[in-house]
Amino acid sequence: MLEDLENPNPSANSQLKNPPRSPELWFKDQQLKHAIFKMRRTHKTLNLGAEDPFSLLSDQILSLILSKLPMSQRASNFLVCKRWLSIQSRLVRSLSLLDWDFLESGRLTSRFPNLTEVILVNACFRSSGNSAIVLSHKLVSIHINSEVVNDGFIDKGVLLDFDSVDRGLKTLATGCPNLRKLVLINASEEGLGLVAEECLTLQELELHCCNDMCLKGIAGIKNLQILKLVGSVDGFYDSVLTDIGLTILAQGCKRLVKLELSGFEGSYDGIKAIGQCCQMLEELTLSDHRMDGGWLSALSYCGNLKTLKLQSCSNIDSSPGPNEHLGSCPTLEELYLERCQVRDKDKRTMKALFLVCKSVRVIAFRDCWGLEDDVFHFASLCRRVNSLSLEGCSLLTMQGLDSVVPSWNELQMLQVISCNSIKDGEVTPAMATVFSVLKELKWRPDSRCLLSLSLAGTGVGKKGGRFFKRA
């Protein structure tokens, strides 16, 4: 089309039956088509060595072009010129901050005004850059020495104080009002209240080192849907998060869909408040919880809960109470346990868990300690399971698997990985029948067998026989 416009006489190019055309993707926007046509018209008269052809494009068109580039090629765009630096900065949507002064001085919001996702955790630590020792925990990674550790925890002086964090949050909230996700640490009620007032579109929040009082500020974020609260982390901080904070949170954030509580010291009352007020809650994750016994029965108040995840829990529920008082969560579909201690002396805790979650269709155990045959047997209380995943459960045997799995008539997917006590030679006829009707089967129970197969033919494991010969 553009070639015809440049040469109004089609007969002049009669020999070109199929003139070359640019990819269709570049011509979806009509303004972009006219801009390229204008550049081609002026190409014959301009001295391209003296003038930049991109100067003919408006900022809007150039921004559209740069946004089409893959992420791997966008970093170099900042180095072309000041104009490209400004335009490419406006295209940045997510950022992890390392220097708090860059935020507090206003340079962050002036350079990246369209941010929607900001991570502030690492910038809130005054780490010692001269130390070669690095302490890491998920998002947090800081340099430490003997001066920053106190009684096994990071000293409070290493964290930015409330006033500094509040000033930074005020600058961020006013400069980037379209934030959708925010990750921060050691924020106060006032700072979070400023975020709630300015960032009306905020939907996801992750708050570390939080306590009950700061949750008053979070309660003002009316459109919050995804929330992660980290109270206590061994080796980093030991903030207290209890039922009081959860009750405040539940009364304000009634549109929560996903909630994760880490290092939480609450009980039955806190989980009950969340279930009664947050009726849209679909996913609940409890990580390294320190809750009092009896909290499992509060899950029956979560009327829309679909997924329950337990991670790094040294004790599921120390005192679940009588079975007739537990209730159940009829909408629950998925149950995940990862790095949990499930060894149960009186065989009450795991039975109570499966009674509450008896309607689940997906069960997954990963690197759980104490998952013996008699503990796994309680999974038979769940009659509608169609997917089972076992990984790193070294105490479970084929006998325990055979006592439960054949009773699940709706089972479609089975995954057994690195469960070293389950042997291929011990597969029973009932399990073989189950294997024959599954839609998906991943069977690698013995990790040592996999290692020997991968080393076959290499000579490794031959006690030096390949390299040393007797005289």
Short mmCIF file of C-alpha atoms in Angstrom, two decimals:
data_model
loop_
_atom_site.label_atom_id
_atom_site.label_comp_id
_atom_site.label_asym_id
_atom_site.label_seq_id
_atom_site.Cartn_x
_atom_site.Cartn_y
_atom_site.Cartn_z
CA MET A 1 0.00 0.00 0.00
CA LEU A 2 2.78 2.42 0.94
CA GLU A 3 4.70 1.71 -2.26
CA ASP A 4 1.66 2.68 -4.37
CA LEU A 5 1.32 5.97 -2.53
CA GLU A 6 4.94 6.89 -3.19
CA ASN A 7 4.65 6.12 -6.91
CA PRO A 8 1.22 7.18 -8.26
CA ASN A 9 1.94 5.54 -11.64
CA PRO A 10 1.50 1.76 -11.11
CA SER A 11 2.82 0.97 -14.61
CA ALA A 12 6.26 2.14 -13.62
CA ASN A 13 6.56 -0.80 -11.33
CA SER A 14 4.77 -3.32 -13.50
CA GLN A 15 7.69 -5.72 -13.15
CA LEU A 16 7.13 -5.94 -9.40
CA LYS A 17 4.22 -8.36 -9.20
CA ASN A 18 4.43 -8.74 -5.40
CA PRO A 19 5.96 -5.59 -3.91
CA PRO A 20 7.53 -6.17 -0.49
CA ARG A 21 5.31 -5.31 2.41
CA SER A 22 6.19 -4.74 6.08
CA PRO A 23 4.81 -7.14 8.70
CA GLU A 24 1.14 -6.68 9.31
CA LEU A 25 1.76 -6.16 13.01
CA TRP A 26 3.33 -2.73 12.38
CA PHE A 27 0.27 -1.42 10.52
CA LYS A 28 -2.50 -2.14 12.96
CA ASP A 29 -2.34 1.43 14.19
CA GLN A 30 -3.30 4.00 11.54
CA GLN A 31 -1.09 6.70 13.06
CA LEU A 32 1.94 4.43 12.84
CA LYS A 33 1.21 3.81 9.13
CA HIS A 34 1.11 7.52 8.35
CA ALA A 35 4.30 8.15 10.36
CA ILE A 36 6.27 5.53 8.42
CA PHE A 37 4.88 6.88 5.14
CA LYS A 38 6.02 10.37 6.10
CA MET A 39 9.50 9.09 6.90
CA ARG A 40 9.74 7.40 3.50
CA ARG A 41 8.59 10.53 1.68
CA THR A 42 11.19 12.68 3.38
CA HIS A 43 13.96 10.08 3.15
CA LYS A 44 15.07 11.37 -0.28
CA THR A 45 15.44 14.98 0.82
CA LEU A 46 16.84 14.62 4.34
CA ASN A 47 20.50 14.28 5.12
CA LEU A 48 20.18 11.34 7.51
CA GLY A 49 23.71 11.84 8.76
CA ALA A 50 22.70 15.21 10.18
CA GLU A 51 19.19 14.50 11.46
CA ASP A 52 17.62 11.63 13.43
CA PRO A 53 14.77 10.02 11.45
CA PHE A 54 13.03 9.13 14.73
CA SER A 55 12.61 12.85 15.41
CA LEU A 56 9.75 12.76 12.89
CA LEU A 57 7.80 10.46 15.23
CA SER A 58 5.76 11.77 18.11
CA ASP A 59 6.43 10.47 21.62
CA GLN A 60 3.22 8.49 21.43
CA ILE A 61 4.22 6.66 18.24
CA LEU A 62 7.80 6.03 19.42
CA SER A 63 6.45 4.69 22.71
CA LEU A 64 4.22 2.30 20.77
CA ILE A 65 7.19 1.05 18.75
CA LEU A 66 9.43 0.54 21.80
CA SER A 67 6.67 -1.29 23.65
CA LYS A 68 6.61 -3.93 20.88
CA LEU A 69 10.23 -4.90 21.53
CA PRO A 70 10.93 -8.01 23.63
CA MET A 71 11.99 -7.43 27.23
CA SER A 72 15.56 -8.60 26.53
CA GLN A 73 16.10 -5.68 24.13
CA ARG A 74 14.59 -2.88 26.17
CA ALA A 75 17.48 -2.29 28.57
CA SER A 76 19.71 -0.80 25.88
CA ASN A 77 17.02 1.71 24.90
CA PHE A 78 17.82 3.76 28.02
CA LEU A 79 21.29 4.52 26.60
CA VAL A 80 20.32 5.90 23.17
CA CYS A 81 19.47 9.49 24.11
CA LYS A 82 17.61 11.53 26.72
CA ARG A 83 14.36 11.30 24.77
CA TRP A 84 14.50 7.52 24.56
CA LEU A 85 15.44 7.39 28.25
CA SER A 86 12.31 9.37 29.15
CA ILE A 87 10.01 7.34 26.90
CA GLN A 88 11.39 3.95 27.94
CA SER A 89 11.12 4.93 31.62
CA ARG A 90 7.42 5.58 31.18
CA LEU A 91 7.05 2.02 29.85
CA VAL A 92 8.49 0.44 33.02
CA ARG A 93 5.74 -1.14 35.11
CA SER A 94 7.59 -3.13 37.82
CA LEU A 95 10.68 -2.33 39.86
CA SER A 96 12.63 -3.66 42.86
CA LEU A 97 14.22 -0.78 44.79
CA LEU A 98 17.68 -1.10 46.34
CA ASP A 99 18.39 2.53 47.36
CA TRP A 100 15.83 4.20 49.65
CA ASP A 101 17.22 7.70 48.92
CA PHE A 102 16.24 7.23 45.28
CA LEU A 103 12.61 7.01 46.43
CA GLU A 104 12.62 9.60 49.20
CA SER A 105 14.25 12.23 46.95
CA GLY A 106 11.42 11.89 44.41
CA ARG A 107 13.67 10.64 41.60
CA LEU A 108 11.91 7.27 41.45
CA THR A 109 8.43 8.65 40.80
CA SER A 110 9.63 11.37 38.41
CA ARG A 111 11.57 8.91 36.27
CA PHE A 112 9.09 5.97 36.46
CA PRO A 113 5.64 7.60 36.82
CA ASN A 114 3.67 4.61 35.48
CA LEU A 115 4.81 1.96 37.94
CA THR A 116 2.20 -0.62 38.95
CA GLU A 117 4.40 -3.03 40.94
CA VAL A 118 7.07 -1.94 43.44
CA ILE A 119 9.19 -4.03 45.85
CA LEU A 120 10.74 -1.99 48.67
CA VAL A 121 11.97 -4.69 51.07
CA ASN A 122 15.69 -4.72 50.25
CA ALA A 123 15.90 -0.93 50.30
CA CYS A 124 14.59 -0.83 53.90
CA PHE A 125 17.72 -2.51 55.30
CA ARG A 126 20.87 -0.58 56.18
CA SER A 127 23.20 -3.42 55.27
CA SER A 128 26.96 -3.41 55.65
CA GLY A 129 28.35 -3.53 52.14
CA ASN A 130 31.88 -4.19 53.43
CA SER A 131 30.88 -7.58 54.86
CA ALA A 132 31.33 -10.71 52.79
CA ILE A 133 28.55 -12.51 54.72
CA VAL A 134 25.13 -12.38 53.05
CA LEU A 135 21.96 -13.41 54.86
CA SER A 136 19.09 -14.33 52.52
CA HIS A 137 15.48 -15.29 53.06
CA LYS A 138 13.22 -15.32 49.99
CA LEU A 139 12.91 -11.63 49.03
CA VAL A 140 15.36 -10.33 51.66
CA SER A 141 19.11 -10.43 51.07
CA ILE A 142 21.46 -8.28 53.21
CA HIS A 143 25.14 -8.09 54.16
CA ILE A 144 25.68 -8.67 57.88
CA ASN A 145 28.44 -8.56 60.46
CA SER A 146 28.65 -9.05 64.23
CA GLU A 147 27.21 -5.56 64.86
CA VAL A 148 23.86 -6.13 63.16
CA VAL A 149 22.94 -9.39 64.92
CA ASN A 150 21.37 -9.25 68.38
CA ASP A 151 20.12 -12.35 70.27
CA GLY A 152 19.80 -14.33 67.05
CA PHE A 153 17.78 -11.64 65.23
CA ILE A 154 18.66 -8.74 62.98
CA ASP A 155 19.03 -5.63 65.17
CA LYS A 156 16.16 -3.14 64.89
CA GLY A 157 18.65 -0.43 63.94
CA VAL A 158 19.32 -2.18 60.64
CA LEU A 159 15.74 -1.52 59.53
CA LEU A 160 14.60 1.94 58.49
CA ASP A 161 12.54 3.66 61.16
CA PHE A 162 8.79 4.26 60.79
CA ASP A 163 9.22 7.95 59.90
CA SER A 164 11.59 7.24 57.01
CA VAL A 165 9.35 4.51 55.65
CA ASP A 166 6.29 6.74 55.93
CA ARG A 167 7.99 9.57 54.04
CA GLY A 168 8.95 7.20 51.26
CA LEU A 169 5.44 5.75 51.08
CA LYS A 170 3.95 9.25 50.84
CA THR A 171 6.25 10.08 47.92
CA LEU A 172 5.46 6.79 46.20
CA ALA A 173 1.69 7.00 46.72
CA THR A 174 1.40 10.56 45.37
CA GLY A 175 3.78 9.96 42.44
CA CYS A 176 2.47 6.53 41.37
CA PRO A 177 -1.26 6.47 42.20
CA ASN A 178 -1.89 3.56 39.81
CA LEU A 179 -0.03 1.01 41.93
CA ARG A 180 -1.50 -2.49 41.88
CA LYS A 181 1.14 -4.42 43.88
CA LEU A 182 3.34 -3.25 46.74
CA VAL A 183 5.88 -5.19 48.83
CA LEU A 184 7.35 -3.42 51.88
CA ILE A 185 8.60 -3.89 55.43
CA ASN A 186 8.27 -2.14 58.81
CA ALA A 187 5.49 0.23 57.76
CA SER A 188 3.29 2.04 60.28
CA GLU A 189 -0.45 2.64 60.37
CA GLU A 190 0.01 6.21 59.10
CA GLY A 191 2.13 5.21 56.10
CA LEU A 192 -0.26 2.47 55.04
CA GLY A 193 -3.16 4.89 55.50
CA LEU A 194 -1.54 7.26 52.97
CA VAL A 195 -1.25 4.39 50.50
CA ALA A 196 -4.91 3.53 51.04
CA GLU A 197 -5.98 7.12 50.32
CA GLU A 198 -3.89 7.68 47.18
CA CYS A 199 -3.62 4.24 45.54
CA LEU A 200 -7.26 3.33 45.00
CA THR A 201 -6.37 0.59 42.48
CA LEU A 202 -4.02 -1.30 44.84
CA GLN A 203 -5.00 -4.97 44.76
CA GLU A 204 -1.98 -6.87 46.09
CA LEU A 205 0.05 -6.13 49.21
CA GLU A 206 2.88 -7.97 50.95
CA LEU A 207 3.91 -6.62 54.34
CA HIS A 208 6.87 -7.90 56.37
CA CYS A 209 7.61 -7.27 60.05
CA CYS A 210 4.03 -6.27 60.71
CA ASN A 211 2.04 -6.14 63.95
CA ASP A 212 -1.59 -5.73 64.94
CA MET A 213 -1.63 -1.93 64.95
CA CYS A 214 -0.34 -1.47 61.40
CA LEU A 215 -3.25 -3.54 60.12
CA LYS A 216 -5.53 -0.57 60.82
CA GLY A 217 -3.95 1.13 57.81
CA ILE A 218 -4.38 -1.95 55.62
CA ALA A 219 -8.07 -2.09 56.52
CA GLY A 220 -8.54 1.15 54.60
CA ILE A 221 -7.50 -0.43 51.27
CA LYS A 222 -10.99 -1.28 50.09
CA ASN A 223 -10.06 -2.98 46.79
CA LEU A 224 -7.36 -5.23 48.26
CA GLN A 225 -7.69 -8.79 46.95
CA ILE A 226 -4.32 -10.48 47.63
CA LEU A 227 -2.56 -10.02 50.98
CA LYS A 228 0.53 -11.59 52.54
CA LEU A 229 1.43 -10.77 56.15
CA VAL A 230 4.77 -11.83 57.63
CA GLY A 231 4.98 -11.39 61.40
CA SER A 232 7.95 -13.39 62.65
CA VAL A 233 10.85 -14.86 60.64
CA ASP A 234 13.59 -16.73 62.51
CA GLY A 235 16.85 -14.85 62.26
CA PHE A 236 15.30 -11.64 60.87
CA TYR A 237 12.52 -10.17 63.01
CA ASP A 238 10.03 -11.26 65.64
CA SER A 239 6.95 -9.05 65.28
CA VAL A 240 3.72 -10.24 66.88
CA LEU A 241 0.59 -10.76 64.78
CA THR A 242 -2.45 -12.01 66.71
CA ASP A 243 -6.23 -12.38 66.51
CA ILE A 244 -6.68 -8.66 67.26
CA GLY A 245 -4.98 -7.68 64.01
CA LEU A 246 -6.86 -10.28 61.98
CA THR A 247 -10.19 -9.05 63.36
CA ILE A 248 -9.33 -5.46 62.37
CA LEU A 249 -8.24 -6.66 58.95
CA ALA A 250 -11.35 -8.76 58.38
CA GLN A 251 -13.69 -5.87 59.09
CA GLY A 252 -11.95 -3.60 56.56
CA CYS A 253 -10.76 -5.81 53.71
CA LYS A 254 -13.90 -7.72 52.85
CA ARG A 255 -12.93 -8.31 49.21
CA LEU A 256 -9.91 -10.51 49.94
CA VAL A 257 -9.50 -13.46 47.58
CA LYS A 258 -6.07 -14.74 48.69
CA LEU A 259 -4.58 -14.46 52.18
CA GLU A 260 -1.19 -15.71 53.40
CA LEU A 261 -0.18 -15.56 57.06
CA SER A 262 3.43 -16.27 58.06
CA GLY A 263 4.66 -16.36 61.64
CA PHE A 264 1.11 -15.79 62.90
CA GLU A 265 0.37 -16.30 66.62
CA GLY A 266 -3.43 -16.28 66.53
CA SER A 267 -6.03 -18.91 67.19
CA TYR A 268 -9.57 -20.04 66.40
CA ASP A 269 -11.01 -16.52 66.82
CA GLY A 270 -8.80 -14.91 64.18
CA ILE A 271 -9.52 -17.53 61.50
CA LYS A 272 -13.23 -17.38 62.36
CA ALA A 273 -13.27 -13.57 61.91
CA ILE A 274 -11.64 -13.90 58.50
CA GLY A 275 -14.12 -16.57 57.44
CA GLN A 276 -17.17 -14.61 58.55
CA CYS A 277 -16.17 -11.21 57.08
CA CYS A 278 -14.12 -12.12 54.00
CA GLN A 279 -16.75 -14.14 52.21
CA MET A 280 -14.91 -13.94 48.86
CA LEU A 281 -11.78 -15.65 50.25
CA GLU A 282 -10.77 -18.56 47.99
CA GLU A 283 -7.18 -19.33 49.03
CA LEU A 284 -5.65 -19.43 52.52
CA THR A 285 -1.95 -20.10 53.13
CA LEU A 286 -0.49 -20.62 56.62
CA SER A 287 3.29 -20.63 56.81
CA ASP A 288 5.28 -21.40 59.96
CA HIS A 289 2.25 -20.61 62.11
CA ARG A 290 2.37 -20.55 65.92
CA MET A 291 -1.38 -20.75 66.50
CA ASP A 292 -3.07 -22.20 69.54
CA GLY A 293 -4.81 -25.55 69.29
CA GLY A 294 -8.32 -25.77 67.91
CA TRP A 295 -7.99 -23.47 64.90
CA LEU A 296 -8.88 -26.19 62.37
CA SER A 297 -12.57 -26.08 63.28
CA ALA A 298 -12.68 -22.38 62.33
CA LEU A 299 -12.21 -23.31 58.67
CA SER A 300 -15.87 -24.27 58.54
CA TYR A 301 -16.69 -20.53 58.60
CA CYS A 302 -14.81 -19.99 55.30
CA GLY A 303 -17.81 -20.59 53.08
CA ASN A 304 -16.05 -19.96 49.76
CA LEU A 305 -12.59 -21.38 50.48
CA LYS A 306 -11.24 -23.53 47.63
CA THR A 307 -7.51 -23.92 48.41
CA LEU A 308 -5.70 -24.52 51.72
CA LYS A 309 -1.89 -24.47 51.85
CA LEU A 310 0.23 -25.35 54.89
CA GLN A 311 3.94 -24.56 54.60
CA SER A 312 6.84 -25.08 57.02
CA CYS A 313 4.51 -25.84 59.93
CA SER A 314 6.13 -27.67 62.84
CA ASN A 315 2.68 -28.53 64.18
CA ILE A 316 -0.59 -28.56 62.26
CA ASP A 317 -2.97 -28.29 65.26
CA SER A 318 -1.87 -29.26 68.75
CA SER A 319 -5.42 -29.78 70.06
CA PRO A 320 -8.06 -30.11 67.31
CA GLY A 321 -10.87 -31.07 69.72
CA PRO A 322 -13.61 -33.69 69.35
CA ASN A 323 -14.37 -34.82 65.81
CA GLU A 324 -18.07 -33.98 66.12
CA HIS A 325 -17.22 -30.30 66.75
CA LEU A 326 -14.81 -29.89 63.83
CA GLY A 327 -17.29 -29.22 61.05
CA SER A 328 -16.11 -29.21 57.44
CA CYS A 329 -15.38 -26.88 54.56
CA PRO A 330 -17.65 -28.12 51.74
CA THR A 331 -16.23 -25.85 49.02
CA LEU A 332 -12.60 -26.85 49.61
CA GLU A 333 -11.06 -28.48 46.52
CA GLU A 334 -7.26 -28.43 47.01
CA LEU A 335 -5.04 -29.27 49.99
CA TYR A 336 -1.26 -28.69 49.87
CA LEU A 337 1.26 -29.53 52.60
CA GLU A 338 4.89 -28.55 52.05
CA ARG A 339 7.82 -29.01 54.48
CA CYS A 340 5.41 -29.75 57.35
CA GLN A 341 5.87 -31.98 60.38
CA VAL A 342 2.93 -34.38 60.18
CA ARG A 343 4.12 -36.96 62.74
CA ASP A 344 1.14 -37.49 65.03
CA LYS A 345 1.57 -39.38 68.31
CA ASP A 346 -2.09 -39.69 69.23
CA LYS A 347 -3.29 -39.84 65.59
CA ARG A 348 -5.73 -36.97 66.08
CA THR A 349 -4.29 -34.02 64.18
CA MET A 350 -4.12 -35.49 60.68
CA LYS A 351 -7.47 -37.20 61.11
CA ALA A 352 -9.00 -33.85 62.08
CA LEU A 353 -7.36 -32.17 59.08
CA PHE A 354 -8.80 -34.67 56.61
CA LEU A 355 -12.22 -34.55 58.28
CA VAL A 356 -12.37 -30.78 57.81
CA CYS A 357 -11.04 -31.12 54.25
CA LYS A 358 -12.98 -34.25 53.30
CA SER A 359 -14.39 -32.67 50.12
CA VAL A 360 -10.98 -31.98 48.53
CA ARG A 361 -10.21 -33.28 45.06
CA VAL A 362 -6.47 -32.50 45.01
CA ILE A 363 -4.02 -33.61 47.73
CA ALA A 364 -0.29 -32.86 47.58
CA PHE A 365 2.48 -33.69 50.09
CA ARG A 366 5.96 -32.33 49.46
CA ASP A 367 8.95 -32.91 51.74
CA CYS A 368 6.76 -33.62 54.75
CA TRP A 369 8.35 -35.27 57.78
CA GLY A 370 6.60 -38.12 59.58
CA LEU A 371 4.20 -39.13 56.80
CA GLU A 372 4.02 -42.80 57.74
CA ASP A 373 1.53 -45.39 56.54
CA ASP A 374 -0.83 -45.02 59.49
CA VAL A 375 -0.86 -41.21 59.11
CA PHE A 376 -1.47 -41.34 55.36
CA HIS A 377 -4.32 -43.80 55.94
CA PHE A 378 -6.53 -40.94 57.19
CA ALA A 379 -6.50 -39.54 53.63
CA SER A 380 -9.06 -42.24 52.81
CA LEU A 381 -11.61 -40.02 54.60
CA CYS A 382 -11.55 -37.89 51.45
CA ARG A 383 -13.65 -39.83 48.95
CA ARG A 384 -13.59 -37.49 45.92
CA VAL A 385 -9.84 -37.23 45.29
CA ASN A 386 -8.88 -37.14 41.60
CA SER A 387 -5.26 -35.98 41.95
CA LEU A 388 -2.54 -37.13 44.38
CA SER A 389 1.04 -35.86 44.47
CA LEU A 390 3.72 -37.27 46.79
CA GLU A 391 7.26 -35.90 46.70
CA GLY A 392 10.08 -36.42 49.17
CA CYS A 393 8.00 -38.52 51.60
CA SER A 394 10.62 -41.10 52.54
CA LEU A 395 8.65 -42.96 55.26
CA LEU A 396 5.62 -43.85 53.17
CA THR A 397 5.66 -47.41 51.80
CA MET A 398 3.76 -49.29 49.12
CA GLN A 399 1.57 -50.83 51.83
CA GLY A 400 0.38 -47.40 52.94
CA LEU A 401 -0.24 -46.33 49.35
CA ASP A 402 -2.16 -49.52 48.62
CA SER A 403 -4.43 -49.00 51.65
CA VAL A 404 -5.75 -45.67 50.33
CA VAL A 405 -5.30 -45.12 46.58
CA PRO A 406 -7.44 -48.01 45.22
CA SER A 407 -10.45 -46.71 47.18
CA TRP A 408 -10.45 -43.45 45.16
CA ASN A 409 -12.64 -44.31 42.19
CA GLU A 410 -12.32 -40.83 40.66
CA LEU A 411 -8.50 -40.72 40.72
CA GLN A 412 -7.08 -39.47 37.40
CA MET A 413 -3.58 -38.22 38.22
CA LEU A 414 -0.89 -39.82 40.42
CA GLN A 415 2.59 -38.47 41.01
CA VAL A 416 5.14 -40.24 43.22
CA ILE A 417 8.66 -38.76 43.25
CA SER A 418 11.62 -39.44 45.57
CA CYS A 419 9.69 -41.57 48.06
CA ASN A 420 12.50 -44.01 48.69
CA SER A 421 10.53 -46.53 50.78
CA ILE A 422 8.18 -47.24 47.86
CA LYS A 423 9.70 -49.97 45.68
CA ASP A 424 8.81 -50.86 42.11
CA GLY A 425 8.94 -54.56 42.90
CA GLU A 426 6.26 -54.21 45.59
CA VAL A 427 3.47 -52.95 43.32
CA THR A 428 0.28 -54.86 44.18
CA PRO A 429 -2.37 -56.00 41.68
CA ALA A 430 -4.75 -53.34 43.04
CA MET A 431 -2.20 -50.59 42.37
CA ALA A 432 -1.48 -52.01 38.92
CA THR A 433 -5.17 -51.74 38.12
CA VAL A 434 -5.14 -48.11 39.24
CA PHE A 435 -2.15 -47.41 36.99
CA SER A 436 -4.01 -48.79 33.98
CA VAL A 437 -6.93 -46.35 34.24
CA LEU A 438 -5.04 -43.16 35.13
CA LYS A 439 -4.94 -40.28 32.68
CA GLU A 440 -1.59 -39.05 34.02
CA LEU A 441 1.06 -41.04 35.91
CA LYS A 442 4.47 -39.84 37.03
CA TRP A 443 6.21 -42.70 38.83
CA ARG A 444 9.77 -42.08 40.07
CA PRO A 445 9.64 -43.25 43.70
CA ASP A 446 13.28 -44.21 44.32
CA SER A 447 15.69 -41.30 43.79
CA ARG A 448 18.68 -43.59 44.37
CA CYS A 449 17.58 -45.79 41.49
CA LEU A 450 17.35 -42.74 39.25
CA LEU A 451 20.86 -41.71 40.28
CA SER A 452 22.30 -45.13 39.49
CA LEU A 453 20.65 -45.11 36.07
CA SER A 454 22.01 -41.67 35.25
CA LEU A 455 25.52 -42.76 36.27
CA ALA A 456 25.41 -46.02 34.31
CA GLY A 457 28.44 -46.37 32.05
CA THR A 458 30.37 -43.50 33.63
CA GLY A 459 32.39 -45.64 36.02
CA VAL A 460 31.36 -43.58 39.02
CA GLY A 461 30.55 -45.72 42.05
CA LYS A 462 32.96 -48.53 41.12
CA LYS A 463 35.17 -47.92 44.19
CA GLY A 464 38.06 -46.72 42.08
CA GLY A 465 38.19 -49.82 39.95
CA ARG A 466 38.23 -47.77 36.76
CA PHE A 467 41.24 -45.75 37.80
CA PHE A 468 43.26 -48.07 40.00
CA LYS A 469 44.35 -51.60 39.14
CA ARG A 470 45.98 -54.09 41.41
CA ALA A 471 49.58 -54.89 40.60
#
